[in-house]
Each structure stands twice: as structure tokens, then as C-alpha cells.
Amino acid sequence: MRGSCCGWNRRTEQRFRLLAISTVKSVKIKLLLCCCVALTLLAFSTSASSFVVWNNQTPLPPRSSDSRRGYSIVMNTWKRYDLLKQSIKHYSSCPRLESVHIVWSEPNPPSDILLKFLHHVVKSKPKDGRQVKLRFDINKEDSLNNRFKEIKDLETDAVFSIDDDVIFPCSSVEFAFDVWQSAPDTMVGFVPRVHWMDSLKDDDNKFSYGGWWSVWWTGTYSMVLSKAAFFHKKYFNIYTNEMPSSIREYVTKNRNCEDIAMSFLVANATGAPPVWVKGKIFEIGSTGISSLGGHSERRTECVNRFATVYGRMPLVSTSVKAVDSRNIWFW
């Protein structure tokens, strides 16, 4: 009788012990799940708050006002005055911006109304007692090569080449500038593109041009477009005076591929790939060359023609992407 009673007590004790262990495990799992949910909600709220509008930017630390450490914007525009005003108004707030050079290729000079508005915008946003310089680079000929003409009064080494219909938060531009400073001979930009050898063609030296979806699918790129990219001002001189003239003539005639030409030039000079920087892009325009039919075919023709002129393919592919880990949870 005593033995059976002791056995029952031991079994009861074991059951309570197992119940206690399972309860502790259940509590631990629930606590872990709660922590995961809380972190997910926090990450979502952080990213959502910065996504609401493009000018809601992350506060930036104070920067040196030394012009040698700043950058200049060279903006290409064509009869889109509202977009030009919006872009200048936005970028004038960027901390290390020293000057804005507007590439003007229209038959008529900028109107007095436009000049007055833009000068008022930059004067209304002084930085540490200084103002952003605004210049119009007037061109007699309407050519896409104009955006890469040498600028004599350019005071900074760094150039941020940008179209008038794309907006990036200043925090993204400043981060891209930091990346460029670590590799000042290469191109650093936000819009990647790719090329690859066309295996369907009998000729082993035929290439194809790929847009964003090709970059997304393959995870590689070999160009960053000059619609939003940093590069050294020395490439203006090389593009205008040293690059084969047949490439500039092709760009003028076909009104396309000046950005591919610059990518070829920099890759040929460095033997290195560009650097793609992750950033939020806001397209404020609705039309452009890329929206026309047959755009990819024309770009493919450019890639093959330029490779023939160089006698080889200078573009270098890579899968590296620069990410500002301060502003994201997972990277």
C-alpha cells in the first residue's frame, strides 16, 4: 500500500514538473513573438513616416562649408519650367550644395520671370551665411552633349548630374556624395542599368542593353545613368575634347545615349564598375525619351556602336550596392 502511494506521489510530482516546464516554454515563446511583433511595427512606422512625402528628410549633421568638400549640381532641362522651379527649390536646401548650373539649350534665352524666381529661391535658403550660386550655361546648339560640356567656373570637383524631372531627398544625395568621396574617379548614382553579351546572335561581340527589370532580375548592373549620378568634373573635359568625336556626333544625330557614352568613358578611364546607391526616387515628370517605343532597341544599338568605337567592351559589371544602414532596419 505504501509502495503504491509513493509511486502515485512520484508520478504526480513528475506531471507537475512537466507542466511547469511546458508553461515556462510557452511564456518564453509568447514573449519572443511579442518582441518580434513590436520590432516589426517599429520598423514599419519608421519607414512609413519617411515615405509620406519626398521632402520629409532625415535630419543631417552639420557639414563643413569648405567649397572643396561640397558639390555642384548640373541640371539638364528643356521647356519644363514648372519642373525646373520645383527641382531648384528642393535641391537648394541640400547642405553641401555649392552651386547649380542649368544646361540651357532652348532657342530663346530664359525669361526674366524665370530668372527672378530661381534667383529668389536660392537667395531665400542661405547656408551658414553663404548662398548657393546659380548659373545658366547657355548653348547655341540643341544637343544632348551639352550636359557634359566643360564648365569653366565650376569650383567643386564633385558634380551631381541630374534631370529636371527627378527628385531625391537631400539625405540620399548627401549619402551618395559621401560614397563618391570614397571613390572619386568612378560614377556613383541612383539609376542602374546593365549590358550583357547576346548569346542569340552569331557574333560573339554583340551586346544587349537592359533596363531596370533586367537589373532587378539578374542582380547585376554595369552603368548608372547620368540623370542622377555623381562624377568628377574632369570627365567634362574628357567627354568634349578626348572622347572619339564619332560618339558625340551619334548622340547629336540620334538624340539619345549621351548617358551611355559617359558610362563608357568613365569605365574606359578607370577599368572599374560604377557604384549604385540605394535611394528614393520621385519622378515629377510624365514624358521623356525613355517613354517612346523602341527605346531598348535604340539603346542596344548605342551599346554595340560605342563598343565598336572603343575596340572593346569597357563596361564592368558588378552586384555591389551602397546602402545607408543608419536609416533602415534590414540591409
GROMACS .gro file of C-alpha atoms in nm:
model
  331
    1MET     CA    1   0.000   0.000   0.000
    2ARG     CA    2   0.281   0.234   0.092
    3GLY     CA    3   0.469   0.147  -0.228
    4SER     CA    4   0.169   0.226  -0.445
    5CYS     CA    5   0.116   0.554  -0.260
    6CYS     CA    6   0.480   0.654  -0.310
    7GLY     CA    7   0.458   0.567  -0.678
    8TRP     CA    8   0.148   0.783  -0.714
    9ASN     CA    9   0.326   1.074  -0.544
   10ARG     CA   10   0.625   1.042  -0.775
   11ARG     CA   11   0.402   1.033  -1.084
   12THR     CA   12   0.211   1.336  -0.961
   13GLU     CA   13   0.537   1.525  -0.896
   14GLN     CA   14   0.664   1.441  -1.245
   15ARG     CA   15   0.340   1.561  -1.401
   16PHE     CA   16   0.361   1.894  -1.214
   17ARG     CA   17   0.725   1.930  -1.315
   18LEU     CA   18   0.646   1.869  -1.683
   19LEU     CA   19   0.354   2.108  -1.661
   20ALA     CA   20   0.577   2.379  -1.511
   21ILE     CA   21   0.842   2.329  -1.780
   22SER     CA   22   0.587   2.346  -2.062
   23THR     CA   23   0.434   2.659  -1.906
   24VAL     CA   24   0.774   2.833  -1.889
   25LYS     CA   25   0.846   2.739  -2.251
   26SER     CA   26   0.508   2.871  -2.359
   27VAL     CA   27   0.570   3.200  -2.180
   28LYS     CA   28   0.914   3.233  -2.340
   29ILE     CA   29   0.774   3.170  -2.689
   30LYS     CA   30   0.497   3.424  -2.635
   31LEU     CA   31   0.746   3.682  -2.512
   32LEU     CA   32   0.968   3.619  -2.816
   33LEU     CA   33   0.671   3.656  -3.051
   34CYS     CA   34   0.567   3.981  -2.880
   35CYS     CA   35   0.919   4.120  -2.922
   36CYS     CA   36   0.921   4.027  -3.292
   37VAL     CA   37   0.584   4.193  -3.348
   38ALA     CA   38   0.691   4.506  -3.163
   39LEU     CA   39   1.014   4.537  -3.365
   40THR     CA   40   0.823   4.485  -3.691
   41LEU     CA   41   0.572   4.756  -3.604
   42LEU     CA   42   0.850   4.993  -3.501
   43ALA     CA   43   1.039   4.934  -3.828
   44PHE     CA   44   0.723   4.982  -4.032
   45SER     CA   45   0.630   5.305  -3.856
   46THR     CA   46   0.983   5.441  -3.905
   47SER     CA   47   0.989   5.366  -4.277
   48ALA     CA   48   0.631   5.481  -4.329
   49SER     CA   49   0.692   5.818  -4.170
   50SER     CA   50   0.979   5.891  -4.411
   51PHE     CA   51   0.781   5.774  -4.714
   52VAL     CA   52   0.484   6.008  -4.682
   53VAL     CA   53   0.632   6.293  -4.887
   54TRP     CA   54   0.963   6.329  -5.067
   55ASN     CA   55   1.071   6.639  -4.876
   56ASN     CA   56   1.032   6.476  -4.536
   57GLN     CA   57   1.404   6.420  -4.484
   58THR     CA   58   1.618   6.268  -4.214
   59PRO     CA   59   1.793   6.544  -4.013
   60LEU     CA   60   2.154   6.575  -4.121
   61PRO     CA   61   2.457   6.660  -3.906
   62PRO     CA   62   2.631   6.995  -3.962
   63ARG     CA   63   2.867   6.996  -4.259
   64SER     CA   64   3.179   7.193  -4.338
   65SER     CA   65   3.126   7.496  -4.561
   66ASP     CA   66   3.456   7.441  -4.744
   67SER     CA   67   3.362   7.454  -5.114
   68ARG     CA   68   3.627   7.197  -5.199
   69ARG     CA   69   3.428   6.947  -4.996
   70GLY     CA   70   3.093   7.034  -5.149
   71TYR     CA   71   2.939   6.954  -5.485
   72SER     CA   72   2.776   7.130  -5.778
   73ILE     CA   73   2.452   7.033  -5.949
   74VAL     CA   74   2.446   7.033  -6.328
   75MET     CA   75   2.081   7.011  -6.430
   76ASN     CA   76   1.958   6.937  -6.779
   77THR     CA   77   1.625   7.094  -6.873
   78TRP     CA   78   1.404   7.151  -7.176
   79LYS     CA   79   1.088   7.363  -7.173
   80ARG     CA   80   0.956   7.229  -6.843
   81TYR     CA   81   0.969   7.542  -6.634
   82ASP     CA   82   0.739   7.424  -6.355
   83LEU     CA   83   0.953   7.114  -6.305
   84LEU     CA   84   1.269   7.323  -6.314
   85LYS     CA   85   1.134   7.557  -6.046
   86GLN     CA   86   1.029   7.265  -5.826
   87SER     CA   87   1.367   7.092  -5.858
   88ILE     CA   88   1.575   7.404  -5.787
   89LYS     CA   89   1.356   7.488  -5.489
   90HIS     CA   90   1.414   7.142  -5.347
   91TYR     CA   91   1.787   7.094  -5.410
   92SER     CA   92   1.875   7.444  -5.288
   93SER     CA   93   1.813   7.309  -4.937
   94CYS     CA   94   2.078   7.036  -4.958
   95PRO     CA   95   2.353   7.110  -4.701
   96ARG     CA   96   2.673   7.072  -4.906
   97LEU     CA   97   2.545   7.209  -5.236
   98GLU     CA   98   2.771   7.489  -5.356
   99SER     CA   99   2.627   7.584  -5.696
  100VAL     CA  100   2.363   7.497  -5.955
  101HIS     CA  101   2.440   7.507  -6.326
  102ILE     CA  102   2.138   7.482  -6.554
  103VAL     CA  103   2.215   7.345  -6.900
  104TRP     CA  104   2.003   7.561  -7.132
  105SER     CA  105   1.974   7.451  -7.497
  106GLU     CA  106   1.648   7.619  -7.596
  107PRO     CA  107   1.642   7.862  -7.891
  108ASN     CA  108   1.531   8.150  -7.667
  109PRO     CA  109   1.713   8.262  -7.351
  110PRO     CA  110   1.548   8.212  -7.010
  111SER     CA  111   1.279   8.469  -6.939
  112ASP     CA  112   1.323   8.744  -6.683
  113ILE     CA  113   1.036   8.596  -6.483
  114LEU     CA  114   1.208   8.258  -6.462
  115LEU     CA  115   1.543   8.414  -6.371
  116LYS     CA  116   1.388   8.628  -6.100
  117PHE     CA  117   1.203   8.332  -5.947
  118LEU     CA  118   1.504   8.099  -5.940
  119HIS     CA  119   1.741   8.361  -5.801
  120HIS     CA  120   1.487   8.442  -5.531
  121VAL     CA  121   1.464   8.072  -5.441
  122VAL     CA  122   1.837   8.023  -5.389
  123LYS     CA  123   1.874   8.353  -5.202
  124SER     CA  124   1.597   8.254  -4.962
  125LYS     CA  125   1.793   7.948  -4.846
  126PRO     CA  126   2.132   8.068  -4.719
  127LYS     CA  127   2.371   7.818  -4.560
  128ASP     CA  128   2.596   7.938  -4.279
  129GLY     CA  129   2.600   8.290  -4.420
  130ARG     CA  130   2.660   8.183  -4.780
  131GLN     CA  131   2.425   8.136  -5.075
  132VAL     CA  132   2.408   7.872  -5.343
  133LYS     CA  133   2.538   8.010  -5.672
  134LEU     CA  134   2.302   7.985  -5.969
  135ARG     CA  135   2.431   7.984  -6.328
  136PHE     CA  136   2.269   7.932  -6.668
  137ASP     CA  137   2.500   7.769  -6.921
  138ILE     CA  138   2.354   7.893  -7.249
  139ASN     CA  139   2.416   7.678  -7.559
  140LYS     CA  140   2.355   7.780  -7.918
  141GLU     CA  141   2.318   7.423  -8.043
  142ASP     CA  142   2.044   7.188  -7.921
  143SER     CA  143   2.239   6.872  -7.839
  144LEU     CA  144   2.233   6.622  -7.554
  145ASN     CA  145   2.611   6.654  -7.545
  146ASN     CA  146   2.563   6.999  -7.392
  147ARG     CA  147   2.506   6.849  -7.049
  148PHE     CA  148   2.868   6.730  -7.048
  149LYS     CA  149   3.038   7.043  -7.181
  150GLU     CA  150   3.326   7.171  -6.970
  151ILE     CA  151   3.221   7.442  -6.723
  152LYS     CA  152   3.499   7.695  -6.669
  153ASP     CA  153   3.377   7.844  -6.340
  154LEU     CA  154   3.298   7.513  -6.170
  155GLU     CA  155   3.452   7.538  -5.824
  156THR     CA  156   3.393   7.186  -5.692
  157ASP     CA  157   3.544   6.858  -5.808
  158ALA     CA  158   3.219   6.673  -5.746
  159VAL     CA  159   2.935   6.709  -5.996
  160PHE     CA  160   2.584   6.581  -5.935
  161SER     CA  161   2.431   6.541  -6.279
  162ILE     CA  162   2.051   6.544  -6.258
  163ASP     CA  163   1.748   6.582  -6.483
  164ASP     CA  164   1.484   6.842  -6.401
  165ASP     CA  165   1.209   6.582  -6.355
  166VAL     CA  166   1.356   6.363  -6.079
  167ILE     CA  167   1.371   6.441  -5.709
  168PHE     CA  168   1.579   6.268  -5.443
  169PRO     CA  169   1.569   6.360  -5.073
  170CYS     CA  170   1.870   6.566  -4.972
  171SER     CA  171   1.967   6.294  -4.724
  172SER     CA  172   2.003   6.047  -5.016
  173VAL     CA  173   2.203   6.297  -5.222
  174GLU     CA  174   2.436   6.370  -4.929
  175PHE     CA  175   2.491   5.998  -4.870
  176ALA     CA  176   2.570   5.943  -5.239
  177PHE     CA  177   2.820   6.229  -5.216
  178ASP     CA  178   2.987   6.055  -4.921
  179VAL     CA  179   3.009   5.735  -5.126
  180TRP     CA  180   3.157   5.926  -5.421
  181GLN     CA  181   3.425   6.079  -5.197
  182SER     CA  182   3.547   5.726  -5.122
  183ALA     CA  183   3.584   5.656  -5.498
  184PRO     CA  184   3.608   5.996  -5.674
  185ASP     CA  185   3.718   5.858  -6.011
  186THR     CA  186   3.410   5.645  -6.065
  187MET     CA  187   3.042   5.720  -6.123
  188VAL     CA  188   2.810   5.695  -5.824
  189GLY     CA  189   2.439   5.707  -5.898
  190PHE     CA  190   2.083   5.606  -5.827
  191VAL     CA  191   1.962   5.462  -6.159
  192PRO     CA  192   2.141   5.138  -6.259
  193ARG     CA  193   2.135   4.972  -6.599
  194VAL     CA  194   2.302   4.660  -6.735
  195HIS     CA  195   2.451   4.515  -7.052
  196TRP     CA  196   2.518   4.155  -7.141
  197MET     CA  197   2.654   3.953  -7.431
  198ASP     CA  198   2.372   3.847  -7.663
  199SER     CA  199   2.403   3.469  -7.692
  200LEU     CA  200   2.128   3.454  -7.955
  201LYS     CA  201   2.346   3.637  -8.208
  202ASP     CA  202   2.610   3.453  -8.410
  203ASP     CA  203   2.858   3.732  -8.343
  204ASP     CA  204   3.026   3.694  -8.001
  205ASN     CA  205   3.079   4.071  -7.983
  206LYS     CA  206   2.711   4.168  -7.985
  207PHE     CA  207   2.559   4.304  -7.667
  208SER     CA  208   2.214   4.388  -7.536
  209TYR     CA  209   2.102   4.675  -7.314
  210GLY     CA  210   1.886   4.603  -7.011
  211GLY     CA  211   1.666   4.841  -6.814
  212TRP     CA  212   1.559   4.833  -6.451
  213TRP     CA  213   1.379   4.500  -6.467
  214SER     CA  214   1.690   4.332  -6.606
  215VAL     CA  215   1.891   4.475  -6.315
  216TRP     CA  216   1.628   4.351  -6.070
  217TRP     CA  217   1.617   4.003  -6.225
  218THR     CA  218   1.991   3.946  -6.256
  219GLY     CA  219   2.108   4.138  -5.951
  220THR     CA  220   2.388   4.298  -6.154
  221TYR     CA  221   2.449   4.628  -6.331
  222SER     CA  222   2.726   4.792  -6.534
  223MET     CA  223   2.606   5.152  -6.570
  224VAL     CA  224   2.446   5.425  -6.362
  225LEU     CA  225   2.260   5.682  -6.567
  226SER     CA  226   2.368   6.046  -6.563
  227LYS     CA  227   2.009   6.153  -6.494
  228ALA     CA  228   2.108   6.112  -6.127
  229ALA     CA  229   2.479   6.049  -6.071
  230PHE     CA  230   2.796   6.192  -5.918
  231PHE     CA  231   3.122   6.205  -6.110
  232HIS     CA  232   3.441   6.413  -6.121
  233LYS     CA  233   3.435   6.737  -6.319
  234LYS     CA  234   3.743   6.625  -6.518
  235TYR     CA  235   3.518   6.398  -6.723
  236PHE     CA  236   3.354   6.705  -6.880
  237ASN     CA  237   3.683   6.790  -7.048
  238ILE     CA  238   3.749   6.430  -7.150
  239TYR     CA  239   3.398   6.393  -7.293
  240THR     CA  240   3.424   6.712  -7.501
  241ASN     CA  241   3.789   6.706  -7.607
  242GLU     CA  242   3.922   6.350  -7.584
  243MET     CA  243   3.633   6.108  -7.638
  244PRO     CA  244   3.604   5.994  -8.003
  245SER     CA  245   3.407   6.260  -8.189
  246SER     CA  246   3.204   5.995  -8.372
  247ILE     CA  247   3.028   5.917  -8.043
  248ARG     CA  248   2.930   6.281  -7.986
  249GLU     CA  249   2.810   6.305  -8.345
  250TYR     CA  250   2.599   5.992  -8.299
  251VAL     CA  251   2.443   6.136  -7.981
  252THR     CA  252   2.359   6.464  -8.154
  253LYS     CA  253   2.211   6.294  -8.459
  254ASN     CA  254   2.001   6.038  -8.270
  255ARG     CA  255   1.917   6.248  -7.963
  256ASN     CA  256   1.990   5.958  -7.732
  257CYS     CA  257   2.258   5.770  -7.538
  258GLU     CA  258   2.470   6.056  -7.401
  259ASP     CA  259   2.439   5.885  -7.061
  260ILE     CA  260   2.566   5.554  -7.203
  261ALA     CA  261   2.853   5.744  -7.367
  262MET     CA  262   2.954   5.889  -7.029
  263SER     CA  263   2.935   5.545  -6.868
  264PHE     CA  264   3.166   5.408  -7.138
  265LEU     CA  265   3.406   5.698  -7.092
  266VAL     CA  266   3.440   5.659  -6.714
  267ALA     CA  267   3.465   5.279  -6.731
  268ASN     CA  268   3.732   5.308  -7.001
  269ALA     CA  269   3.930   5.551  -6.784
  270THR     CA  270   3.904   5.356  -6.459
  271GLY     CA  271   3.864   4.990  -6.558
  272ALA     CA  272   3.617   4.969  -6.269
  273PRO     CA  273   3.240   4.941  -6.231
  274PRO     CA  274   3.016   5.225  -6.113
  275VAL     CA  275   2.852   5.231  -5.771
  276TRP     CA  276   2.476   5.206  -5.735
  277VAL     CA  277   2.338   5.389  -5.431
  278LYS     CA  278   2.000   5.294  -5.291
  279GLY     CA  279   1.771   5.596  -5.277
  280LYS     CA  280   1.409   5.700  -5.303
  281ILE     CA  281   1.332   5.849  -5.641
  282PHE     CA  282   1.032   6.072  -5.711
  283GLU     CA  283   0.961   6.125  -6.080
  284ILE     CA  284   0.772   6.451  -6.114
  285GLY     CA  285   0.763   6.446  -6.494
  286SER     CA  286   0.543   6.231  -6.717
  287THR     CA  287   0.719   6.215  -7.053
  288GLY     CA  288   1.068   6.163  -7.184
  289ILE     CA  289   1.282   5.980  -7.437
  290SER     CA  290   1.254   5.654  -7.243
  291SER     CA  291   0.874   5.654  -7.284
  292LEU     CA  292   0.898   5.629  -7.664
  293GLY     CA  293   0.853   5.299  -7.845
  294GLY     CA  294   1.166   5.105  -7.941
  295HIS     CA  295   1.371   5.269  -7.667
  296SER     CA  296   1.552   4.949  -7.560
  297GLU     CA  297   1.639   4.862  -7.920
  298ARG     CA  298   1.793   5.205  -7.976
  299ARG     CA  299   1.991   5.177  -7.655
  300THR     CA  300   2.118   4.833  -7.757
  301GLU     CA  301   2.236   4.984  -8.085
  302CYS     CA  302   2.423   5.253  -7.889
  303VAL     CA  303   2.599   4.997  -7.670
  304ASN     CA  304   2.720   4.799  -7.972
  305ARG     CA  305   2.824   5.106  -8.169
  306PHE     CA  306   3.022   5.254  -7.878
  307ALA     CA  307   3.191   4.918  -7.808
  308THR     CA  308   3.298   4.909  -8.174
  309VAL     CA  309   3.444   5.261  -8.150
  310TYR     CA  310   3.643   5.170  -7.837
  311GLY     CA  311   3.753   4.841  -7.992
  312ARG     CA  312   3.635   4.650  -7.684
  313MET     CA  313   3.368   4.650  -7.416
  314PRO     CA  314   3.492   4.876  -7.132
  315LEU     CA  315   3.183   4.840  -6.912
  316VAL     CA  316   3.239   4.632  -6.597
  317SER     CA  317   2.951   4.450  -6.427
  318THR     CA  318   2.905   4.434  -6.050
  319SER     CA  319   2.644   4.340  -5.790
  320VAL     CA  320   2.757   4.583  -5.518
  321LYS     CA  321   2.504   4.835  -5.385
  322ALA     CA  322   2.570   5.112  -5.135
  323VAL     CA  323   2.304   5.134  -4.863
  324ASP     CA  324   2.277   5.387  -4.582
  325SER     CA  325   2.227   5.145  -4.294
  326ARG     CA  326   2.151   5.428  -4.050
  327ASN     CA  327   1.801   5.467  -4.191
  328ILE     CA  328   1.688   5.105  -4.229
  329TRP     CA  329   1.649   4.801  -4.008
  330PHE     CA  330   1.731   4.528  -4.259
  331TRP     CA  331   2.002   4.569  -4.523
   0.00000   0.00000   0.00000
